[in-house]
Amino acid sequence: QKEVEQDPGPLSVPEGAIVSLNCTYSNSAFQYFMWYRQYSRKGPELLMYTYSSGNKEDGRFTAQVDKSSKYISLFIRDSQPSDSATYLCAMSNSNYQLIWGAGTKLIIKP
Amino acid sequence: EAGVAQSPRYKIIEKRQSVAFWCNPISGHATLYWYQQILGQGPKLLIQFQNNGVVDDSQLPKDRFSAERLKGVDSTLKIQPAKLEDSAVYLCASSLAGYEQFFGPGTRLTVL
C-alpha cells in the first residue's frame, strides 16, 4: 500500500463547476499537507498548504485536512479552462521531505 | 526573482550511454532536491542536498546515478550507463525553509 493514494483521473468537468480533488494517506506523522499544480511540460508549483487539520481558503481554492480520517481535499470553485492541469497532493512530517500522490489530471471544458 | 533553471530541457540517448543534467537553484536557497517523475506518477526523491552536503540519497540508484553540488550552489545529476527504465522527467527543486519547494521546468529524458 502506498503512503499517499490519489486517483489519477482524468477528471473532466464543465467550466464553472465546483471541483473536488482528494488524497488519502496512511502515515499519521504527517503534519504539513500541500497541493501542487503542474501544467504540461512544467514543474509543479505550490498552490496551497495546510498545517495539521482544518480548512484554508485562497480565492477560488479551499484546502481541507481531516487527520482523523487521514483524508485531504482541494476544492476549486467557479472552475476555469486555465485550471486544467495535474494536481498533486504532497505531505511531510517534521523533516520536510515530501511524499507525493500520483496526481489527478483535471480537464475543464469550456 | 529568477526561478530554478535546468538544462537541457530535452535529451534523447541510447541505452548504455551516459547523460548529465544541470540545475541552478534560486539564489540563497540552501536545500536542493533532484526528483524523478515517471509519466503518470508523482515525483520520486532521488537526492537532497543541504548546502553541499547530502541529507538523503536513499532512493538514488548509486550503481548508475551520481550527483554533486559544488560550492553549495549549482548541481549536476549524472546517469551512467542509462537504462530504458530511466526514461522520465528529472526535476530539480530548491527551498529556503521547510515545506515550500520551487521547481524548475525539468529535463525530459528518453532512453532508446
CSV table of C-alpha atoms in Angstrom, one decimal:
chain,number,residue,atom,x,y,z
A,1,GLN,CA,0.0,0.0,0.0
A,2,LYS,CA,1.3,3.4,-1.0
A,3,GLU,CA,1.7,6.0,1.8
A,4,VAL,CA,-0.4,8.5,-0.3
A,5,GLU,CA,-3.2,7.5,-2.6
A,6,GLN,CA,-4.6,9.8,-5.3
A,7,ASP,CA,-7.0,8.9,-8.1
A,8,PRO,CA,-5.1,9.7,-11.4
A,9,GLY,CA,-8.3,10.6,-13.2
A,10,PRO,CA,-8.7,12.2,-15.7
A,11,LEU,CA,-11.5,14.3,-14.1
A,12,SER,CA,-13.4,16.2,-16.7
A,13,VAL,CA,-15.9,18.9,-15.7
A,14,PRO,CA,-17.7,21.8,-17.4
A,15,GLU,CA,-16.5,25.4,-16.9
A,16,GLY,CA,-18.0,27.0,-13.8
A,17,ALA,CA,-18.4,23.7,-11.9
A,18,ILE,CA,-17.1,23.0,-8.4
A,19,VAL,CA,-14.2,20.6,-8.5
A,20,SER,CA,-13.3,18.3,-5.6
A,21,LEU,CA,-9.8,16.6,-5.6
A,22,ASN,CA,-8.8,14.2,-2.8
A,23,CYS,CA,-6.0,12.2,-1.3
A,24,THR,CA,-5.8,9.6,1.4
A,25,TYR,CA,-2.7,8.7,3.4
A,26,SER,CA,-1.6,6.2,5.9
A,27,ASN,CA,1.1,7.9,8.0
A,28,SER,CA,-0.3,9.6,11.0
A,29,ALA,CA,3.0,11.5,11.5
A,30,PHE,CA,2.3,13.8,8.5
A,31,GLN,CA,1.9,17.4,9.7
A,32,TYR,CA,2.1,19.5,6.5
A,33,PHE,CA,-0.3,19.0,3.6
A,34,MET,CA,0.2,20.6,0.3
A,35,TRP,CA,-1.4,20.9,-3.1
A,36,TYR,CA,0.8,21.5,-6.1
A,37,ARG,CA,-0.4,22.3,-9.6
A,38,GLN,CA,1.6,21.0,-12.6
A,39,TYR,CA,0.9,22.2,-16.1
A,40,SER,CA,2.0,20.1,-19.1
A,41,ARG,CA,5.8,20.2,-19.6
A,42,LYS,CA,6.3,22.4,-16.5
A,43,GLY,CA,7.5,21.7,-13.0
A,44,PRO,CA,5.0,21.6,-10.1
A,45,GLU,CA,4.1,24.9,-8.3
A,46,LEU,CA,2.8,25.2,-4.8
A,47,LEU,CA,-0.9,26.1,-4.8
A,48,MET,CA,-1.8,25.7,-1.1
A,49,TYR,CA,-0.5,24.3,2.1
A,50,THR,CA,-2.2,23.5,5.4
A,51,TYR,CA,-0.6,22.7,8.7
A,52,SER,CA,-2.5,20.0,10.7
A,53,SER,CA,-6.2,19.8,10.5
A,54,GLY,CA,-8.7,22.4,9.3
A,55,ASN,CA,-9.6,24.5,6.3
A,56,LYS,CA,-7.8,27.1,4.4
A,57,GLU,CA,-9.2,29.3,1.7
A,58,ASP,CA,-7.4,31.3,-1.0
A,59,GLY,CA,-9.6,32.9,-3.6
A,60,ARG,CA,-11.4,30.1,-5.5
A,61,PHE,CA,-9.4,27.4,-3.8
A,62,THR,CA,-10.1,25.7,-0.5
A,63,ALA,CA,-7.9,23.1,1.1
A,64,GLN,CA,-9.3,20.8,3.8
A,65,VAL,CA,-7.5,18.3,6.1
A,66,ASP,CA,-9.2,15.7,8.2
A,67,LYS,CA,-6.4,14.0,10.2
A,68,SER,CA,-8.9,11.7,11.9
A,69,SER,CA,-9.8,10.2,8.6
A,70,LYS,CA,-6.4,10.7,7.0
A,71,TYR,CA,-8.1,12.5,4.1
A,72,ILE,CA,-7.3,15.8,2.4
A,73,SER,CA,-9.3,17.7,-0.2
A,74,LEU,CA,-8.9,20.6,-2.6
A,75,PHE,CA,-12.0,22.4,-3.8
A,76,ILE,CA,-12.0,24.7,-6.8
A,77,ARG,CA,-15.0,27.0,-7.2
A,78,ASP,CA,-16.1,28.6,-10.5
A,79,SER,CA,-13.6,26.4,-12.4
A,80,GLN,CA,-11.9,27.9,-15.5
A,81,PRO,CA,-10.3,26.3,-18.5
A,82,SER,CA,-7.0,27.7,-17.2
A,83,ASP,CA,-7.4,25.4,-14.2
A,84,SER,CA,-6.8,22.4,-16.4
A,85,ALA,CA,-3.6,20.8,-15.1
A,86,THR,CA,-2.5,17.9,-13.0
A,87,TYR,CA,-3.0,18.4,-9.2
A,88,LEU,CA,-0.6,16.7,-6.9
A,89,CYS,CA,-1.0,16.3,-3.2
A,90,ALA,CA,2.1,16.1,-1.1
A,91,MET,CA,2.7,15.6,2.6
A,92,SER,CA,5.5,16.0,5.0
A,93,ASN,CA,6.5,15.2,8.6
A,94,SER,CA,8.9,17.3,10.6
A,95,ASN,CA,11.8,16.7,8.3
A,96,TYR,CA,10.1,18.5,5.4
A,97,GLN,CA,10.7,15.6,2.9
A,98,LEU,CA,7.6,15.4,0.7
A,99,ILE,CA,5.7,12.2,0.0
A,100,TRP,CA,3.7,12.7,-3.2
A,101,GLY,CA,0.5,11.4,-4.6
A,102,ALA,CA,0.4,10.3,-8.2
A,103,GLY,CA,-1.5,13.4,-9.3
A,104,THR,CA,-5.1,13.9,-10.7
A,105,LYS,CA,-5.4,15.2,-14.2
A,106,LEU,CA,-8.1,17.8,-14.3
A,107,ILE,CA,-9.8,18.9,-17.5
A,108,ILE,CA,-12.2,21.9,-17.5
A,109,LYS,CA,-14.3,22.0,-20.6
A,110,PRO,CA,-15.3,25.5,-22.0
B,1,GLU,CA,13.4,36.8,-8.7
B,2,ALA,CA,14.8,34.2,-11.1
B,3,GLY,CA,13.4,30.7,-10.7
B,4,VAL,CA,15.1,27.4,-10.7
B,5,ALA,CA,17.0,26.8,-14.0
B,6,GLN,CA,17.6,23.4,-15.6
B,7,SER,CA,19.3,22.3,-18.7
B,8,PRO,CA,19.0,20.7,-21.1
B,9,ARG,CA,15.2,20.7,-21.4
B,10,TYR,CA,15.1,17.5,-23.6
B,11,LYS,CA,17.6,14.7,-24.1
B,12,ILE,CA,17.4,11.6,-26.2
B,13,ILE,CA,20.1,8.9,-25.7
B,14,GLU,CA,20.5,5.2,-26.4
B,15,LYS,CA,20.7,2.7,-23.6
B,16,ARG,CA,24.1,2.3,-22.0
B,17,GLN,CA,25.1,5.9,-22.9
B,18,SER,CA,25.7,8.5,-20.2
B,19,VAL,CA,23.9,11.8,-19.6
B,20,ALA,CA,24.2,14.7,-17.3
B,21,PHE,CA,21.7,17.3,-16.1
B,22,TRP,CA,22.4,20.7,-14.6
B,23,CYS,CA,20.5,22.7,-12.1
B,24,ASN,CA,20.9,26.3,-10.8
B,25,PRO,CA,18.7,26.9,-7.8
B,26,ILE,CA,17.1,30.1,-6.6
B,27,SER,CA,19.7,32.3,-5.1
B,28,GLY,CA,20.1,31.8,-1.4
B,29,HIS,CA,18.2,28.5,-1.2
B,30,ALA,CA,20.3,26.1,0.8
B,31,THR,CA,18.3,23.0,0.1
B,32,LEU,CA,18.3,21.4,-3.3
B,33,TYR,CA,16.4,18.3,-4.5
B,34,TRP,CA,16.5,16.1,-7.5
B,35,TYR,CA,13.4,14.2,-8.3
B,36,GLN,CA,12.5,11.6,-11.0
B,37,GLN,CA,9.0,11.8,-12.3
B,38,ILE,CA,7.8,8.9,-14.5
B,39,LEU,CA,4.7,9.6,-16.7
B,40,GLY,CA,1.5,9.3,-14.6
B,41,GLN,CA,3.3,9.3,-11.3
B,42,GLY,CA,4.2,11.8,-8.6
B,43,PRO,CA,7.8,12.9,-8.2
B,44,LYS,CA,10.2,10.5,-6.5
B,45,LEU,CA,13.0,12.0,-4.5
B,46,LEU,CA,16.4,10.9,-5.7
B,47,ILE,CA,18.7,13.0,-3.5
B,48,GLN,CA,18.5,16.0,-1.2
B,49,PHE,CA,21.4,18.4,-0.5
B,50,GLN,CA,21.7,20.9,2.3
B,51,ASN,CA,24.3,23.4,1.1
B,52,ASN,CA,26.9,21.0,-0.4
B,53,GLY,CA,26.2,18.1,1.9
B,54,VAL,CA,23.9,15.1,1.2
B,55,VAL,CA,20.9,14.9,3.5
B,56,ASP,CA,19.2,11.9,1.9
B,57,ASP,CA,20.2,9.7,-1.1
B,58,SER,CA,18.4,6.5,0.0
B,59,GLN,CA,16.5,6.2,-3.3
B,60,LEU,CA,19.3,7.1,-5.6
B,61,PRO,CA,20.4,4.0,-7.6
B,62,LYS,CA,24.1,4.5,-6.8
B,63,ASP,CA,25.4,1.9,-9.2
B,64,ARG,CA,24.4,4.2,-12.1
B,65,PHE,CA,23.3,7.6,-10.7
B,66,SER,CA,25.6,10.2,-9.1
B,67,ALA,CA,25.0,13.8,-8.1
B,68,GLU,CA,27.1,16.6,-6.7
B,69,ARG,CA,26.5,20.1,-5.6
B,70,LEU,CA,29.6,22.2,-5.9
B,71,LYS,CA,30.1,25.2,-3.5
B,72,GLY,CA,26.6,24.7,-2.3
B,73,VAL,CA,25.0,26.3,-5.4
B,74,ASP,CA,24.7,24.5,-8.8
B,75,SER,CA,24.2,20.8,-9.0
B,76,THR,CA,24.6,18.1,-11.6
B,77,LEU,CA,22.9,14.7,-11.8
B,78,LYS,CA,24.6,12.0,-13.9
B,79,ILE,CA,23.4,8.7,-15.2
B,80,GLN,CA,25.9,6.2,-16.5
B,81,PRO,CA,25.0,3.8,-18.0
B,82,ALA,CA,21.4,4.7,-18.8
B,83,LYS,CA,18.7,2.0,-18.9
B,84,LEU,CA,15.3,2.1,-20.7
B,85,GLU,CA,13.5,2.5,-17.4
B,86,ASP,CA,15.4,5.8,-16.7
B,87,SER,CA,13.1,7.5,-19.3
B,88,ALA,CA,11.4,10.2,-17.2
B,89,VAL,CA,11.4,13.8,-16.3
B,90,TYR,CA,14.1,14.9,-13.9
B,91,LEU,CA,13.1,17.7,-11.8
B,92,CYS,CA,15.3,20.0,-9.7
B,93,ALA,CA,13.8,21.9,-6.8
B,94,SER,CA,15.1,24.3,-4.2
B,95,SER,CA,13.8,25.6,-0.9
B,96,LEU,CA,14.7,28.3,1.6
B,97,ALA,CA,12.9,26.9,4.6
B,98,GLY,CA,10.6,24.0,5.3
B,99,TYR,CA,7.8,22.7,3.1
B,100,GLU,CA,7.7,25.1,0.1
B,101,GLN,CA,9.8,23.8,-2.8
B,102,PHE,CA,10.3,25.7,-6.0
B,103,PHE,CA,10.7,23.6,-9.1
B,104,GLY,CA,12.5,24.0,-12.4
B,105,PRO,CA,10.9,23.1,-15.7
B,106,GLY,CA,12.5,19.7,-15.7
B,107,THR,CA,14.6,17.7,-18.2
B,108,ARG,CA,12.7,15.2,-20.2
B,109,LEU,CA,15.0,12.1,-20.8
B,110,THR,CA,14.2,9.5,-23.4
B,111,VAL,CA,16.3,6.4,-23.5
B,112,LEU,CA,16.0,4.3,-26.6
